[in-house]
Amino acid sequence: MGKVVLVTGVARQLGGRFVRRIQRDPQVDRVIAVDAVPPEHHLGGADFIQADIRQPTIARVLAETNADTVVHLDVTGVALGSGSRVTVKETNVIGTMQLLGACQKSPAVKRLVVKSSTTVYGSAPRDPAVFSETTSPKSLPSGGFAKDAVEVEGYVRGFARRRPDVAVAVLRFANILGPTADSPLAHYFAMPVLPTVFGYDPRLQFVHEDDVIEVLRIASNEPERGTLNSGTFNIAGDGVLLLSQCSRRLGRPTVPLLLPAVTWAGSLVRTLGMTDFSPEQIRLLTHGRVVATNQMRETLGYRPKFTTAETFEDFARVRGPGLLPPEAVARAVDRIAALPFAPFAGGGAARAMTTTTVTATVTKAAEAT
Amino acid sequence: MADAKVIPFDDDRSRAGTAPRPSRRRSAGSGRRKGESAVIREVQPLPGRARPQDDVQVTRKQQPPQEPQESQGGPGAQVPSSDPAGGGAGGLERRIAGGLSFLRRRLTGDYEVDDFGFDAELTDQVLMSLVRPLYEKYFRVEVKGIENIPAEGGALIVANHSGTLPLDGVMMQVAVHDNHPGARHLRLLAADLVFMLPMINELARKAGHTLACAEDAERLLERGELVGVMPEGFKGIGKPFSDRYKLQRFGRGGFVSTALRQGAPIIPCSIVGAEEIYPMIGNAKTLARVLGIPYFPITPTFPWLGPLGAVPLPTKWTIQFGEPIRTDGYPPEAAEDPMLMFNLTDQVREQIQHTLYKLLVQRRSVFF
């Protein structure tokens, strides 16, 4: 007898992709896709059940379908379509509570996978440079999605204590990027000019959508020999990109603003309801966040196919170049290189000297940005 | 090197009990090292006379031949600012081409940083070149005992901290990079204040510094990096001028347990000259509290002359790296033993303090 997998949050791109992917797994018999709104994308051969996980009906769905694996993907930062922040928070927190309550009552459930985020670590100047799964944050997130994620993880820990027979995996994903990602950070990078915080160059880490799907699949299946897929894992691509690097690779100019101005502008934009430029987002873009992924490699036994830089490249490829495409910049530099230096090989040391100093100055000026 | 032998701390060492002293036995080093230790032993009763022989060791005499080698060794990648009159026309052109390719890489974001945000290329080619004039011409830093720093693998350099502004850390980083044959990068552990300030935090991260916490230090040592720590912290850097060269308390000795857990050697380092760059005669505590900084220095020049008062005095510096204290011989549970921790902390502290005294006795004047 194969597995019956119940997936929440399938109206989103990520949930839809995951549902389509696990149907191809031989050990999966049936996939039940749950969300409050019908998805716009197709779900393959999965059974879609329209149910709001904030309501107790989810318990009935779980009991009727006899699902043995629950993959909870409905923990997200942004609303789908025209939802308010309150709805998102309710879905995240109350929805998780209802779902966990339903799981607790269902004897069939053997495995629970919860999508969380590295935002649970917060980001502050007093934090260590690299977070491991056991690092406790110096300052807990005060609100927004980060706080939801912390609360969700708290409930999941409680559930794991009450139902020790269920294998629970909490996956803390770094910023998810990729061709179809619709995370707040993807919206940020889509702006023609990137506002940054003056005097800070945060370290960012990305994880590719494909890797997210693959990790979710590993976590929802039986563990491979020599690996363990229950516990808490940081999931991120190798390496780190600085925000300045990201903007240069995207070819989008940055506008450094003072931190109070950014905070003020962020709250203004939020009030107007244009984008979710939340305080935690600003903190991420101020201090950055990097997590250690040893547990993912050694315990979960997964090696991401995309590094942080490759993920970003894939994202940039789809988004198209910005106002200052890197190729154009490189060509401009090459033209400067081709122009004045050929003639003076014989003499004109003074001219050479001035060019040299100019180059040095330009280099340093470039560094200042 | 070997300075700790000058003033014996046998009482301390016997208390350390199981502490291995392999550095004494280890005569497998180069012949030069043997020679030096012989010299020191000969000099033992009178430390004051040790200077002439000591000076021959690393210092500036060896530095000039090394410097051009370095700038030409990198295939045209060195930024022109280090030595513009260096080679002929070919060398110059190569250098310009190097500068342009550097510029191109920077502008297109095609460079790498590590998990801590350390940008090796930027540090080597821009930041170091900016600080080097201060290091070579202004403070005329003299480096001793560079051979105590291992060629590879993790090591923890523990130094005294002074000078109101943390210039000593920066100078130590340049000293290690420019004098060590492997041009190793020193990864300094800095106070959280550094990472709160705009611009400063960006530069510090790019230069390879990180927050002084056990997690970061251990991660760096695990990766085989050279880590620099100044355990006195603000107590050391913000002490009044009258307390100069008196080591303050070494925190809780967390650096020792970090080194023990990673089995990394501890290299004591003494810096002379940094104390006098900003003689701090007063501390405006109220103002400091208002600004949210640990101290607000008042020097004979600082608030009075405005920005001009922020120019450091051109003192002559000496940085001496001492003999490594090995930590790999201890059992794994040793890192939990508070007594061993205190003993090792004291040992490191005494070694730095006595090297400081020795260097001070040898010093002719503050400025020359």
Coordinates of N, CA, C and O in Angstrom, one line a residue, chain B residues 46-177:
Chain B
L46 N 69.9 39.2 31.5 CA 69.7 40.7 31.2 C 68.8 40.9 30.0 O 69.3 41.1 28.9
P47 N 67.6 41.0 30.2 CA 66.7 41.1 29.0 C 66.9 42.4 28.3 O 66.7 42.5 27.1
G48 N 67.4 43.4 29.0 CA 67.5 44.7 28.4 C 68.5 44.7 27.2 O 68.5 45.5 26.3
R49 N 69.5 43.7 27.3 CA 70.5 43.7 26.3 C 70.1 42.9 25.0 O 70.8 42.8 24.1
A50 N 69.0 42.4 25.1 CA 68.6 41.4 24.0 C 68.3 42.1 22.7 O 68.2 41.5 21.7
R51 N 68.1 43.4 22.8 CA 67.5 44.1 21.6 C 68.3 44.0 20.3 O 67.7 43.6 19.3
P52 N 69.6 44.3 20.4 CA 70.3 44.3 19.1 C 70.1 43.0 18.3 O 69.8 43.0 17.1
Q53 N 70.3 41.8 19.0 CA 70.1 40.6 18.3 C 68.7 40.3 17.9 O 68.4 39.9 16.8
D54 N 67.8 40.7 18.7 CA 66.3 40.5 18.4 C 65.9 41.3 17.2 O 65.2 40.7 16.4
D55 N 66.4 42.4 17.0 CA 66.0 43.3 15.9 C 66.3 42.7 14.6 O 65.6 42.9 13.6
V56 N 67.4 41.9 14.6 CA 67.8 41.4 13.3 C 66.7 40.5 12.7 O 66.7 40.2 11.5
Q57 N 65.9 40.0 13.6 CA 65.0 38.9 13.3 C 64.1 39.1 12.0 O 64.4 38.6 11.0
V58 N 63.1 39.8 12.2 CA 62.2 40.0 11.0 C 62.3 41.4 10.5 O 62.9 41.6 9.5
T59 N 61.6 42.2 11.1 CA 61.6 43.7 10.9 C 61.8 44.2 9.5 O 61.7 43.5 8.6
R60 N 62.1 45.5 9.5 CA 62.1 46.2 8.2 C 63.2 45.7 7.3 O 63.2 45.9 6.1
K61 N 64.3 45.3 7.9 CA 65.4 44.9 7.1 C 65.0 43.8 6.1 O 65.5 43.7 5.0
Q62 N 64.2 43.0 6.6 CA 63.7 41.9 5.7 C 62.6 42.3 4.8 O 62.3 41.6 3.8
Q63 N 61.9 43.3 5.3 CA 60.7 43.7 4.6 C 60.8 44.2 3.2 O 60.1 43.8 2.3
P64 N 61.7 45.2 3.0 CA 61.8 45.8 1.6 C 62.0 44.7 0.5 O 61.3 44.8 -0.5
P65 N 62.9 43.8 0.6 CA 63.0 42.8 -0.5 C 61.7 42.0 -0.7 O 61.4 41.6 -1.8
Q66 N 61.0 41.9 0.3 CA 59.8 41.1 0.2 C 58.6 41.8 -0.5 O 57.8 41.3 -1.2
E67 N 58.6 43.1 -0.3 CA 57.5 43.9 -0.7 C 57.4 44.0 -2.3 O 56.3 43.7 -2.8
P68 N 58.5 44.3 -3.0 CA 58.4 44.3 -4.4 C 58.0 43.0 -5.0 O 57.2 42.9 -5.9
Q69 N 58.6 42.0 -4.4 CA 58.2 40.6 -4.8 C 56.7 40.4 -4.8 O 56.2 39.8 -5.8
E70 N 56.1 40.9 -3.8 CA 54.7 40.6 -3.6 C 53.9 41.4 -4.7 O 53.1 40.8 -5.4
S71 N 54.3 42.6 -4.9 CA 53.5 43.4 -5.8 C 53.7 43.0 -7.3 O 52.8 43.2 -8.1
Q72 N 54.9 42.3 -7.6 CA 55.0 41.9 -8.9 C 54.6 40.4 -9.1 O 54.3 39.9 -10.2
G73 N 54.6 39.7 -8.0 CA 54.2 38.3 -8.0 C 52.8 38.1 -8.5 O 52.5 37.3 -9.3
G74 N 51.9 38.9 -8.0 CA 50.5 38.8 -8.5 C 50.5 39.3 -9.9 O 51.0 40.4 -10.2
P75 N 50.0 38.5 -10.8 CA 50.2 38.8 -12.3 C 49.4 40.1 -12.7 O 48.3 40.0 -13.1
G76 N 50.0 41.2 -12.4 CA 49.4 42.5 -12.8 C 48.2 42.8 -12.1 O 47.5 43.7 -12.4
A77 N 47.9 42.1 -11.0 CA 46.6 42.3 -10.4 C 46.7 43.4 -9.3 O 45.7 43.8 -8.8
Q78 N 47.9 43.7 -8.9 CA 48.1 44.7 -7.8 C 47.6 46.0 -8.3 O 47.8 46.5 -9.4
V79 N 46.9 46.7 -7.4 CA 46.4 48.0 -7.7 C 47.6 49.0 -7.8 O 48.5 48.9 -7.0
P80 N 47.6 49.9 -8.7 CA 48.7 50.8 -8.9 C 49.1 51.6 -7.7 O 50.3 51.9 -7.6
S81 N 48.3 51.8 -6.8 CA 48.6 52.7 -5.7 C 49.7 52.2 -4.8 O 50.3 53.0 -4.1
S82 N 50.1 51.0 -4.9 CA 51.1 50.5 -4.0 C 52.5 51.0 -4.4 O 53.3 51.4 -3.6
D83 N 52.8 51.0 -5.6 CA 54.1 51.4 -6.1 C 54.0 51.8 -7.6 O 54.3 51.0 -8.4
P84 N 53.7 53.0 -7.8 CA 53.4 53.4 -9.2 C 54.7 53.4 -10.1 O 54.6 53.1 -11.3
A85 N 55.8 53.7 -9.5 CA 57.0 53.8 -10.3 C 57.7 52.5 -10.5 O 58.9 52.4 -10.8
G86 N 57.0 51.4 -10.2 CA 57.6 50.1 -10.1 C 58.4 49.6 -11.3 O 59.6 49.7 -11.4
G87 N 57.7 49.1 -12.3 CA 58.4 48.4 -13.5 C 58.6 49.4 -14.6 O 58.3 50.6 -14.5
G88 N 58.9 48.8 -15.8 CA 59.0 49.6 -17.0 C 57.7 49.8 -17.6 O 56.7 49.7 -17.0
A89 N 57.7 50.1 -18.9 CA 56.4 50.4 -19.6 C 55.5 49.2 -19.6 O 54.3 49.2 -19.5
G90 N 56.2 48.0 -19.9 CA 55.4 46.8 -20.0 C 54.8 46.4 -18.7 O 53.6 46.1 -18.6
G91 N 55.5 46.6 -17.6 CA 54.9 46.4 -16.3 C 53.8 47.3 -16.0 O 52.8 46.9 -15.4
L92 N 54.0 48.5 -16.4 CA 52.9 49.5 -16.2 C 51.7 49.2 -16.9 O 50.6 49.2 -16.4
E93 N 51.8 48.8 -18.2 CA 50.7 48.4 -19.0 C 49.9 47.2 -18.4 O 48.7 47.2 -18.3
R94 N 50.8 46.3 -18.0 CA 50.2 45.1 -17.4 C 49.4 45.5 -16.1 O 48.3 45.0 -15.9
R95 N 49.9 46.4 -15.4 CA 49.3 46.9 -14.2 C 48.0 47.6 -14.5 O 47.0 47.4 -13.8
I96 N 48.0 48.4 -15.5 CA 46.8 49.1 -15.9 C 45.7 48.1 -16.3 O 44.6 48.2 -16.0
A97 N 46.2 47.1 -17.2 CA 45.2 46.1 -17.6 C 44.7 45.4 -16.4 O 43.5 45.1 -16.3
G98 N 45.5 45.1 -15.4 CA 45.1 44.4 -14.2 C 44.1 45.3 -13.5 O 43.0 44.8 -13.1
G99 N 44.4 46.6 -13.4 CA 43.5 47.5 -12.7 C 42.1 47.5 -13.4 O 41.1 47.5 -12.7
L100 N 42.1 47.5 -14.7 CA 40.9 47.6 -15.5 C 40.1 46.3 -15.3 O 38.9 46.4 -15.2
S101 N 40.8 45.2 -15.3 CA 40.0 43.9 -15.2 C 39.5 43.9 -13.8 O 38.4 43.3 -13.6
F102 N 40.2 44.4 -12.8 CA 39.7 44.5 -11.5 C 38.5 45.3 -11.4 O 37.4 44.9 -10.9
L103 N 38.5 46.5 -12.1 CA 37.4 47.4 -12.1 C 36.2 46.8 -12.7 O 35.1 46.9 -12.3
R104 N 36.5 46.0 -13.8 CA 35.4 45.4 -14.5 C 34.7 44.3 -13.6 O 33.5 44.2 -13.6
R105 N 35.6 43.5 -13.0 CA 35.0 42.5 -12.1 C 34.2 43.1 -11.0 O 33.1 42.7 -10.6
R106 N 34.7 44.2 -10.4 CA 34.0 44.9 -9.3 C 32.6 45.4 -9.8 O 31.6 45.3 -9.1
L107 N 32.6 46.1 -11.0 CA 31.4 46.8 -11.4 C 30.4 45.8 -11.8 O 29.2 46.1 -11.8
T108 N 30.8 44.6 -12.3 CA 29.7 43.6 -12.7 C 29.4 42.7 -11.6 O 28.6 41.8 -11.8
G109 N 30.0 42.9 -10.4 CA 29.7 42.0 -9.3 C 30.2 40.6 -9.4 O 29.8 39.7 -8.7
D110 N 31.3 40.5 -10.2 CA 31.8 39.1 -10.5 C 32.9 38.8 -9.5 O 34.1 38.7 -9.9
Y111 N 32.7 38.8 -8.2 CA 33.7 38.4 -7.2 C 33.0 37.6 -6.1 O 31.8 37.6 -6.1
E112 N 33.8 37.1 -5.3 CA 33.3 36.2 -4.3 C 33.5 36.7 -2.9 O 34.5 37.4 -2.6
V113 N 32.6 36.5 -2.0 CA 32.8 36.7 -0.6 C 32.5 35.4 0.2 O 31.8 34.6 -0.3
D114 N 33.1 35.3 1.3 CA 32.8 34.1 2.1 C 31.6 34.3 3.0 O 31.0 35.3 2.9
D115 N 31.3 33.3 3.8 CA 30.1 33.3 4.6 C 30.0 34.5 5.5 O 29.0 35.0 6.0
F116 N 31.2 35.0 5.9 CA 31.3 36.1 6.8 C 31.3 37.5 6.1 O 31.4 38.5 6.8
G117 N 31.3 37.4 4.8 CA 31.3 38.7 4.1 C 32.7 39.2 3.7 O 32.9 40.3 3.3
F118 N 33.7 38.3 4.0 CA 35.1 38.7 3.7 C 35.3 38.7 2.2 O 35.1 37.7 1.5
D119 N 35.8 39.9 1.8 CA 36.0 40.1 0.3 C 37.6 40.1 0.1 O 38.2 41.2 0.3
A120 N 38.2 39.0 -0.2 CA 39.6 38.9 -0.2 C 40.2 39.8 -1.2 O 41.2 40.5 -1.0
E121 N 39.6 39.9 -2.4 CA 40.1 40.7 -3.4 C 40.2 42.2 -3.0 O 41.2 42.9 -3.2
L122 N 39.0 42.7 -2.5 CA 39.0 44.1 -2.1 C 40.0 44.4 -1.0 O 40.6 45.4 -1.0
T123 N 40.1 43.4 0.0 CA 41.0 43.6 1.1 C 42.4 43.7 0.6 O 43.2 44.7 0.9
D124 N 42.8 42.8 -0.3 CA 44.2 42.8 -0.8 C 44.5 44.0 -1.6 O 45.6 44.6 -1.5
Q125 N 43.6 44.4 -2.5 CA 44.0 45.4 -3.5 C 43.6 46.8 -3.1 O 44.2 47.7 -3.6
V126 N 42.6 47.0 -2.3 CA 42.2 48.4 -2.0 C 42.4 48.7 -0.5 O 43.2 49.6 -0.1
L127 N 41.8 47.9 0.4 CA 41.8 48.3 1.8 C 43.2 48.2 2.4 O 43.6 49.2 3.0
M128 N 44.0 47.2 2.0 CA 45.3 47.1 2.5 C 46.2 48.2 2.0 O 47.0 48.8 2.7
S129 N 46.0 48.5 0.7 CA 46.8 49.6 0.1 C 46.5 50.9 0.8 O 47.4 51.8 0.8
L130 N 45.3 51.1 1.2 CA 44.9 52.3 1.9 C 45.6 52.5 3.2 O 45.9 53.5 3.7
V131 N 45.7 51.3 3.9 CA 46.2 51.4 5.3 C 47.7 51.3 5.3 O 48.3 51.8 6.3
R132 N 48.3 50.8 4.3 CA 49.7 50.5 4.3 C 50.6 51.7 4.5 O 51.6 51.6 5.3
P133 N 50.3 52.9 3.9 CA 51.1 54.0 4.2 C 51.1 54.4 5.7 O 52.2 54.7 6.3
L134 N 50.0 54.2 6.4 CA 49.9 54.4 7.8 C 50.8 53.4 8.5 O 51.5 53.8 9.5
Y135 N 50.8 52.2 8.1 CA 51.5 51.1 8.7 C 53.1 51.3 8.5 O 53.8 51.2 9.4
E136 N 53.4 51.7 7.2 CA 54.9 51.7 6.9 C 55.5 53.0 7.3 O 56.6 53.1 7.8
K137 N 54.8 54.1 6.9 CA 55.4 55.4 7.0 C 55.1 56.1 8.3 O 55.9 56.9 8.8
Y138 N 53.9 56.0 8.8 CA 53.5 56.8 9.9 C 53.8 56.1 11.2 O 54.5 56.7 12.1
F139 N 53.4 54.9 11.4 CA 53.7 54.2 12.6 C 55.0 53.3 12.5 O 55.5 52.9 13.5
R140 N 55.5 53.2 11.3 CA 56.8 52.4 11.1 C 56.8 51.1 11.9 O 57.7 50.9 12.7
V141 N 55.8 50.3 11.7 CA 55.6 49.1 12.5 C 56.7 48.1 12.3 O 57.1 47.8 11.2
E142 N 57.3 47.7 13.4 CA 58.3 46.7 13.4 C 57.7 45.4 13.9 O 57.1 45.4 14.9
V143 N 57.9 44.3 13.1 CA 57.3 43.0 13.5 C 58.3 42.0 13.9 O 59.4 41.9 13.2
K144 N 58.1 41.3 15.0 CA 59.0 40.3 15.5 C 58.2 39.0 15.7 O 57.0 39.0 16.0
G145 N 58.9 37.9 15.5 CA 58.4 36.6 15.8 C 57.3 36.2 14.9 O 56.4 35.4 15.2
I146 N 57.3 36.6 13.6 CA 56.3 36.2 12.6 C 56.3 34.7 12.4 O 55.3 34.1 12.0
E147 N 57.5 34.1 12.7 CA 57.6 32.6 12.4 C 56.8 31.8 13.4 O 56.6 30.6 13.3
N148 N 56.3 32.5 14.4 CA 55.4 31.8 15.4 C 54.1 31.5 14.9 O 53.3 30.8 15.4
I149 N 53.7 32.2 13.8 CA 52.4 32.0 13.2 C 52.5 30.8 12.2 O 53.4 30.9 11.3
P150 N 51.7 29.8 12.4 CA 51.8 28.6 11.5 C 51.5 29.0 10.0 O 50.8 29.9 9.7
A151 N 52.1 28.2 9.2 CA 51.9 28.4 7.7 C 50.5 28.1 7.3 O 50.0 28.7 6.4
E152 N 49.9 27.2 8.0 CA 48.5 26.8 7.6 C 47.8 26.3 8.9 O 48.4 26.0 9.9
G153 N 46.5 26.2 8.8 CA 45.7 25.7 9.9 C 45.3 26.8 10.8 O 45.8 27.9 10.7
G154 N 44.3 26.5 11.6 CA 43.7 27.5 12.5 C 44.7 27.9 13.6 O 45.4 27.0 14.1
A155 N 44.7 29.1 14.0 CA 45.4 29.6 15.2 C 44.7 30.8 15.7 O 44.1 31.5 15.0
L156 N 44.9 31.0 17.0 CA 44.2 32.1 17.7 C 45.3 33.1 18.2 O 46.1 32.7 19.0
I157 N 45.3 34.3 17.6 CA 46.3 35.3 18.1 C 45.6 36.2 19.1 O 44.5 36.7 18.8
V158 N 46.2 36.2 20.3 CA 45.6 37.0 21.4 C 46.5 38.2 21.6 O 47.7 38.0 21.9
A159 N 46.0 39.4 21.5 CA 46.8 40.6 21.6 C 46.2 41.5 22.7 O 45.1 41.5 23.1
N160 N 47.1 42.5 23.1 CA 46.6 43.5 24.0 C 45.9 44.6 23.1 O 46.1 44.7 21.9
H161 N 45.1 45.4 23.8 CA 44.2 46.3 23.1 C 44.4 47.7 23.7 O 44.3 47.8 24.9
S162 N 44.6 48.7 22.8 CA 44.9 50.0 23.3 C 44.7 51.0 22.2 O 44.6 50.7 21.1
G163 N 44.7 52.3 22.6 CA 44.8 53.4 21.7 C 43.5 54.1 21.4 O 43.4 54.8 20.3
T164 N 42.5 53.9 22.2 CA 41.2 54.7 22.0 C 40.5 54.3 20.8 O 39.3 54.0 20.8
L165 N 41.1 54.3 19.6 CA 40.5 53.8 18.4 C 41.2 52.5 18.0 O 42.4 52.4 18.2
P166 N 40.5 51.5 17.5 CA 41.1 50.2 17.4 C 42.0 50.1 16.2 O 41.9 49.2 15.3
L167 N 43.0 51.0 16.1 CA 44.0 51.0 15.0 C 44.9 49.8 15.2 O 45.5 49.3 14.2
D168 N 45.1 49.4 16.4 CA 46.0 48.3 16.7 C 45.6 47.0 16.0 O 46.4 46.2 15.4
G169 N 44.3 46.8 15.9 CA 43.8 45.6 15.2 C 44.1 45.6 13.8 O 44.6 44.7 13.2
V170 N 43.9 46.8 13.2 CA 44.1 47.0 11.7 C 45.6 46.8 11.4 O 46.0 46.1 10.5
M171 N 46.4 47.4 12.3 CA 47.9 47.3 12.0 C 48.3 45.8 12.2 O 49.2 45.4 11.5
M172 N 47.7 45.1 13.1 CA 48.1 43.7 13.3 C 47.7 42.9 12.1 O 48.5 42.0 11.6
Q173 N 46.6 43.2 11.5 CA 46.1 42.5 10.3 C 47.1 42.8 9.2 O 47.5 41.8 8.5
V174 N 47.6 44.0 9.0 CA 48.5 44.3 7.9 C 49.9 43.6 8.2 O 50.5 43.1 7.4
A175 N 50.2 43.7 9.5 CA 51.5 43.1 9.9 C 51.5 41.6 9.6 O 52.5 41.1 9.0
V176 N 50.5 40.9 9.9 CA 50.4 39.4 9.6 C 50.5 39.2 8.0 O 51.2 38.4 7.5
H177 N 49.7 40.0 7.3 CA 49.5 39.8 5.9 C 50.8 40.1 5.2 O 51.3 39.4 4.3

